[in-house]
Short mmCIF file of C-alpha atoms in Angstrom, two decimals:
data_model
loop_
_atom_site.label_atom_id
_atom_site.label_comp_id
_atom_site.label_asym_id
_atom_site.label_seq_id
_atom_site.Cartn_x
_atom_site.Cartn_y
_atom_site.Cartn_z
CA UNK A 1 -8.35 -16.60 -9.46
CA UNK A 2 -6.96 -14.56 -6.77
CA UNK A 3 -4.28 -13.20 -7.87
CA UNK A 4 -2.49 -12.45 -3.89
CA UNK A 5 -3.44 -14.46 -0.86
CA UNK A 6 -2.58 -14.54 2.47
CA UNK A 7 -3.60 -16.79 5.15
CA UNK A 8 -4.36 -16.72 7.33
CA UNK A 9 -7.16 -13.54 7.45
CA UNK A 10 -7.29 -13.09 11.23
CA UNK A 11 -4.60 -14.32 13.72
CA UNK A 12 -5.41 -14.11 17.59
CA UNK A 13 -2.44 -15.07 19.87
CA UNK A 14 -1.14 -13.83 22.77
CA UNK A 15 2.35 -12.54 23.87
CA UNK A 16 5.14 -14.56 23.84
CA UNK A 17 3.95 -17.06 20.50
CA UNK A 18 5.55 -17.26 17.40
CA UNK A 19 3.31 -17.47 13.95
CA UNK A 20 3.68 -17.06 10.67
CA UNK A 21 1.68 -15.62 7.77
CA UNK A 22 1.96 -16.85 3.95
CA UNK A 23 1.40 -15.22 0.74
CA UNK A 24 1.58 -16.60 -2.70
CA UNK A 25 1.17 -13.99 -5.84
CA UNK A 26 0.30 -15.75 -9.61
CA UNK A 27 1.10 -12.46 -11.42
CA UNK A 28 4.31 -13.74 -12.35
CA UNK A 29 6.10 -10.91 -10.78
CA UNK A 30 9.26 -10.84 -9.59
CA UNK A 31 9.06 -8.78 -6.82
CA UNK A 32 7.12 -9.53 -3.03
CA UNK A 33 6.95 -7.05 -0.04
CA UNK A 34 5.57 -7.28 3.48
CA UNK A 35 4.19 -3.81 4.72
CA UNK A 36 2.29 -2.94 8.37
CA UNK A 37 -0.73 -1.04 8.44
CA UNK A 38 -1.31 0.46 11.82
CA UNK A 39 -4.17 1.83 13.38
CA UNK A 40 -3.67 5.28 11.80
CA UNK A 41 -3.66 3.28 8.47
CA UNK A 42 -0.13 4.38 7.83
CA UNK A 43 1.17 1.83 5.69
CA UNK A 44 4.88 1.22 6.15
CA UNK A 45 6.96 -0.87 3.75
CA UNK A 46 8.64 -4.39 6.13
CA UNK A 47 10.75 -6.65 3.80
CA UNK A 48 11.06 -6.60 -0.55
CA UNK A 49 12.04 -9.79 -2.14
CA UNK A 50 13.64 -9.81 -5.68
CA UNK A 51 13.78 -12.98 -7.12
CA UNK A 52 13.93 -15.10 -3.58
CA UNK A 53 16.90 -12.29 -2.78
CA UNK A 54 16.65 -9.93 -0.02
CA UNK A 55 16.84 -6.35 -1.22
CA UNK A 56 14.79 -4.05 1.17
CA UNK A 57 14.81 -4.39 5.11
CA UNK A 58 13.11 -0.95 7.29
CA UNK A 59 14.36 -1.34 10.31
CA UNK A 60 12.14 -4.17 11.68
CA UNK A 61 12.83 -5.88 14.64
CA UNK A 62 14.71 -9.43 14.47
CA UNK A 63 11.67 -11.10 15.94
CA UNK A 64 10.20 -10.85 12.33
CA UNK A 65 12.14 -13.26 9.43
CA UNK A 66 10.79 -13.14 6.26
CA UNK A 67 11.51 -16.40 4.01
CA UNK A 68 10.90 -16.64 -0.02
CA UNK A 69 11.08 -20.22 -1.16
CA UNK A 70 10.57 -18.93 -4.67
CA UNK A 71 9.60 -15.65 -6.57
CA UNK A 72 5.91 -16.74 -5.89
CA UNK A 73 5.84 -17.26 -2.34
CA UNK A 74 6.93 -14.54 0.81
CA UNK A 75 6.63 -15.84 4.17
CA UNK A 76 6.35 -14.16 7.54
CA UNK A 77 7.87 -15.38 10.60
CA UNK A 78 7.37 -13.70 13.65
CA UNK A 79 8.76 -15.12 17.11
CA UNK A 80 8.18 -13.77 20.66
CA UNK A 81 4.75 -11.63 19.61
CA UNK A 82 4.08 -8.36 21.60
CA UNK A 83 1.08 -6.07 21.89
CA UNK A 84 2.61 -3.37 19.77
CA UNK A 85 2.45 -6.24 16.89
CA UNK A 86 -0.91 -6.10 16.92
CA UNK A 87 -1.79 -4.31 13.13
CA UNK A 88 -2.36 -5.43 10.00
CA UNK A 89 0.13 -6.99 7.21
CA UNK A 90 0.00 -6.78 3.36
CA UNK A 91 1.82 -8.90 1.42
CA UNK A 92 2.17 -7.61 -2.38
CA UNK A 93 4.08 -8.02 -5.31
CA UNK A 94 5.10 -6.13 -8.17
CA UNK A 95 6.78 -6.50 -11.23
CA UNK A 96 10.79 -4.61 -11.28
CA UNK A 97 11.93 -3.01 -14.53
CA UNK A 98 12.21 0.20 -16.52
CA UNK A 99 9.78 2.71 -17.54
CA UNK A 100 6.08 2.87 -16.38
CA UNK A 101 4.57 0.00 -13.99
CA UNK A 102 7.70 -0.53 -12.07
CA UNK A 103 6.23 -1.06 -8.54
CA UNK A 104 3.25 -0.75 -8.99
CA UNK A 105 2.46 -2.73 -6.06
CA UNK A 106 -0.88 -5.52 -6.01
CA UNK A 107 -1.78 -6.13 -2.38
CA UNK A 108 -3.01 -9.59 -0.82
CA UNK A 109 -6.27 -8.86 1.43
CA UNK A 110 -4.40 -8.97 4.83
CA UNK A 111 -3.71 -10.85 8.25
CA UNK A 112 -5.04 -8.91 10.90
CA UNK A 113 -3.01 -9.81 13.65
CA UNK A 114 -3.93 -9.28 17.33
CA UNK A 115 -1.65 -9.99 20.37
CA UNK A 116 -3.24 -10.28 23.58
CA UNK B 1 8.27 13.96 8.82
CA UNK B 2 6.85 12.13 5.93
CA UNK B 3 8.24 12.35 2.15
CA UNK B 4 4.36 12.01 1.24
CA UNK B 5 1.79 14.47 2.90
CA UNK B 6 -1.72 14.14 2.01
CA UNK B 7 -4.87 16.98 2.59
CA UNK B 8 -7.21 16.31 3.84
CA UNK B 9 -6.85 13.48 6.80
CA UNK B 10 -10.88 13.09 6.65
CA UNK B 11 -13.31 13.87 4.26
CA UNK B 12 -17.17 13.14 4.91
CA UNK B 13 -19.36 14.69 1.98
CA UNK B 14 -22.93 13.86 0.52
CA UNK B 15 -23.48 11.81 -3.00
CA UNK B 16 -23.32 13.83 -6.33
CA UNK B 17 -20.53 16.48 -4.73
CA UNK B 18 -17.61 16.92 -6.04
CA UNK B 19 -14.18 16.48 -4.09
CA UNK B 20 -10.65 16.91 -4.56
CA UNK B 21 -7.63 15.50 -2.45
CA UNK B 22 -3.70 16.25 -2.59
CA UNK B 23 -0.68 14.23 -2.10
CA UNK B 24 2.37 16.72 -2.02
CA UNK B 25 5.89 16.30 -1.86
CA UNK B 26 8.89 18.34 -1.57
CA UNK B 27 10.83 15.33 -3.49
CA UNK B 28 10.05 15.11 -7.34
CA UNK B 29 9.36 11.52 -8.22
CA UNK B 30 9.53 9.35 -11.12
CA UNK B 31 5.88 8.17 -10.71
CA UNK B 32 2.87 8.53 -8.26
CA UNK B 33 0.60 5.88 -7.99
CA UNK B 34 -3.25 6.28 -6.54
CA UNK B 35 -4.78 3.24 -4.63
CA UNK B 36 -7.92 3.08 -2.57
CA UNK B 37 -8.56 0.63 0.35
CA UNK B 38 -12.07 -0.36 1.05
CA UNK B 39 -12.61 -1.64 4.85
CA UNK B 40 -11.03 -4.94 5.38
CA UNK B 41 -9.31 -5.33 2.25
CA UNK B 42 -6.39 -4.25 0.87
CA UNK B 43 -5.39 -1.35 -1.27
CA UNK B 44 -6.13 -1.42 -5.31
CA UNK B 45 -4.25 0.44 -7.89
CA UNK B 46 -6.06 3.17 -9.26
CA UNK B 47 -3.99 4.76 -11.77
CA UNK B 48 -0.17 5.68 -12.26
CA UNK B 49 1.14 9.48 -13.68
CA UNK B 50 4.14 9.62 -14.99
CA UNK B 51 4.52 12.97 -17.24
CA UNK B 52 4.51 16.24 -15.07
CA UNK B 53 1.50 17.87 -15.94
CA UNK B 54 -0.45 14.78 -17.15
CA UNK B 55 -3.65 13.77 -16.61
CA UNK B 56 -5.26 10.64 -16.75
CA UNK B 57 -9.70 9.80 -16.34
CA UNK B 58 -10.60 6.93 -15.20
CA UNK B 59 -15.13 7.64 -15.13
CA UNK B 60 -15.66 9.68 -12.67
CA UNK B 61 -12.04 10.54 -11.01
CA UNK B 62 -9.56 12.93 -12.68
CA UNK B 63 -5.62 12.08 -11.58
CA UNK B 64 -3.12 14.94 -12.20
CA UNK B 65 0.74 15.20 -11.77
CA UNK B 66 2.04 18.05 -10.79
CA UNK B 67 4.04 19.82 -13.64
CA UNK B 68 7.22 19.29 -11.29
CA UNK B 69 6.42 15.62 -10.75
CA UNK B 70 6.25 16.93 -6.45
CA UNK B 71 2.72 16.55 -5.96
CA UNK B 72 -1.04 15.20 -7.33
CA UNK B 73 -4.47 15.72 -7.09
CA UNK B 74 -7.52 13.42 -7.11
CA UNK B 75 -11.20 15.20 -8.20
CA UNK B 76 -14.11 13.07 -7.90
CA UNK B 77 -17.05 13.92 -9.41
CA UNK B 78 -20.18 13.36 -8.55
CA UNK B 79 -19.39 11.29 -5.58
CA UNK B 80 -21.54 8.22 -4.93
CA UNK B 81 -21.02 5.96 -1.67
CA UNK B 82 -19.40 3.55 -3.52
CA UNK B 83 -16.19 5.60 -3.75
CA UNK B 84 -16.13 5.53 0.21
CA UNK B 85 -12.59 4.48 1.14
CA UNK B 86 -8.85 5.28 1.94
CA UNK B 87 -7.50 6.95 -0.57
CA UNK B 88 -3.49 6.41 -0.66
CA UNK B 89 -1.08 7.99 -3.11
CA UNK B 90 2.61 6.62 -3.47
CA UNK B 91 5.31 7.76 -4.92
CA UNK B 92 8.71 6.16 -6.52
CA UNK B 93 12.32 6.90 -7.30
CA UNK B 94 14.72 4.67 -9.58
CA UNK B 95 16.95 4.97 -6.82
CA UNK B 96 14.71 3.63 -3.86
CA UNK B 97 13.52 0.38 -4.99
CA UNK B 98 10.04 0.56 -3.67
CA UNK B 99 7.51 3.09 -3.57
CA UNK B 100 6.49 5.68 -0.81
CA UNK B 101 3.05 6.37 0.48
CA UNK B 102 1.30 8.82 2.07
CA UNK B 103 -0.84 8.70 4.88
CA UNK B 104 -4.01 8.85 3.01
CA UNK B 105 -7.35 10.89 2.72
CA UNK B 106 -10.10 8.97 4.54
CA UNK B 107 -13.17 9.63 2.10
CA UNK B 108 -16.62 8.84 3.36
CA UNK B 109 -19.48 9.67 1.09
CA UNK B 110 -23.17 9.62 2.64
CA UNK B 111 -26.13 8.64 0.39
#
């Protein structure tokens, strides 16, 4: 069993569209994150979800809405897509708490997004 | 400027060297995490130092923290093309809520 997906794997749109991107994690953790890989592979941290509750936004632009429906599932939403959108996004999820293991983060395989 | 710096960017060595990268701070950090990304897929937890000073095995790859909890090193041994990826460290604070990483080492090992 796979224990974070996203789908979809590739997304090809062009400028203007809106899409979305959905991950589900069946670790039973409590804690979901978006982050953006560029082309540098720099991996930058998006959104964090705690329990379907909002506690980490990076200055991201509004175009991009993240929605948790429950402690399993982060969604993506991004509206009015531009070229400089084009990377790739991880969803992951860890598991909050004391001591050793806190966020230690388990990454979906990606979206690889491209505007044209 | 990045809170994680990582040496080197690029690495491109033959099978059965051996290899070390850093990840160094000036911030001391509760934890640093390893992870590698293979192409196309997305990063995996190596390992996760805690105690400054430790050091953890895990076959081939030897994971230390820094006795100051600021910095870490990765040795490989032996390298074998299989361990070609991006190699990411992270780091986390109690008070940040997430972890930090570092712009990786890209390792490339030629058989």
């Amino acid at each position: 069993d796979t224990a974070v997906s996203q789908t979809p794997k590739y997304l090809v749109t062009q400028m203007g569209n809106d899409k979305s991107i959905k991950c589900e994690q069946n670790l039973g953790h409590d804690t979901m994150y978006w982050y953006k890989q560029d082309s540098k592979k720099f991996l930058k941290i998006m959104f964090s979800y705690n329990n379907k509750e909002l506690i980490i936004n990076e200055t991201v632009p509004n175009r991009f809405s993240p929605k948790s429906p429950d402690k399993a599932h982060l969604n993506l939403h991004i509206n009015s897509l531009e070229l400089g959108d084009s990377a790739v996004y991880f969803c992951a999820s860890s598991q909050s708490g004391e001591g050793t293991g806190t966020y230690e983060q388990y990454f979906g395989p990606g979206t690889r997004l491209t505007v044209t | 400027t990045q809170l994680l710096e990582q040496s080197p960017q690029f690495l491109s060595i033959q099978e059965g060297e051996n290899l070390t990268v850093y990840c160094n701070s000036s911030s001391v950090f509760s934890s640093l995490q390893w992870y590698r990304q293979e192409p196309g897929e997305g990063p995996v937890l190596l390992v996760t130092v805690v105690t400054g000073g430790e050091v953890k095995k895990l076959k081939r790859l030897t994971f230390q923290f820094g006795d100051a909890r600021k910095d870490s090193s990765l040795h490989i041994t032996a390298a074998q093309p299989g361990d070609t990826g991006l190699y990411l460290c992270a780091g986390d604070k109690t008070s940040y809520d997430k972890v930090i990483f570092g712009p990786g080492t890209s390792l490339s090992v030629i058989p």
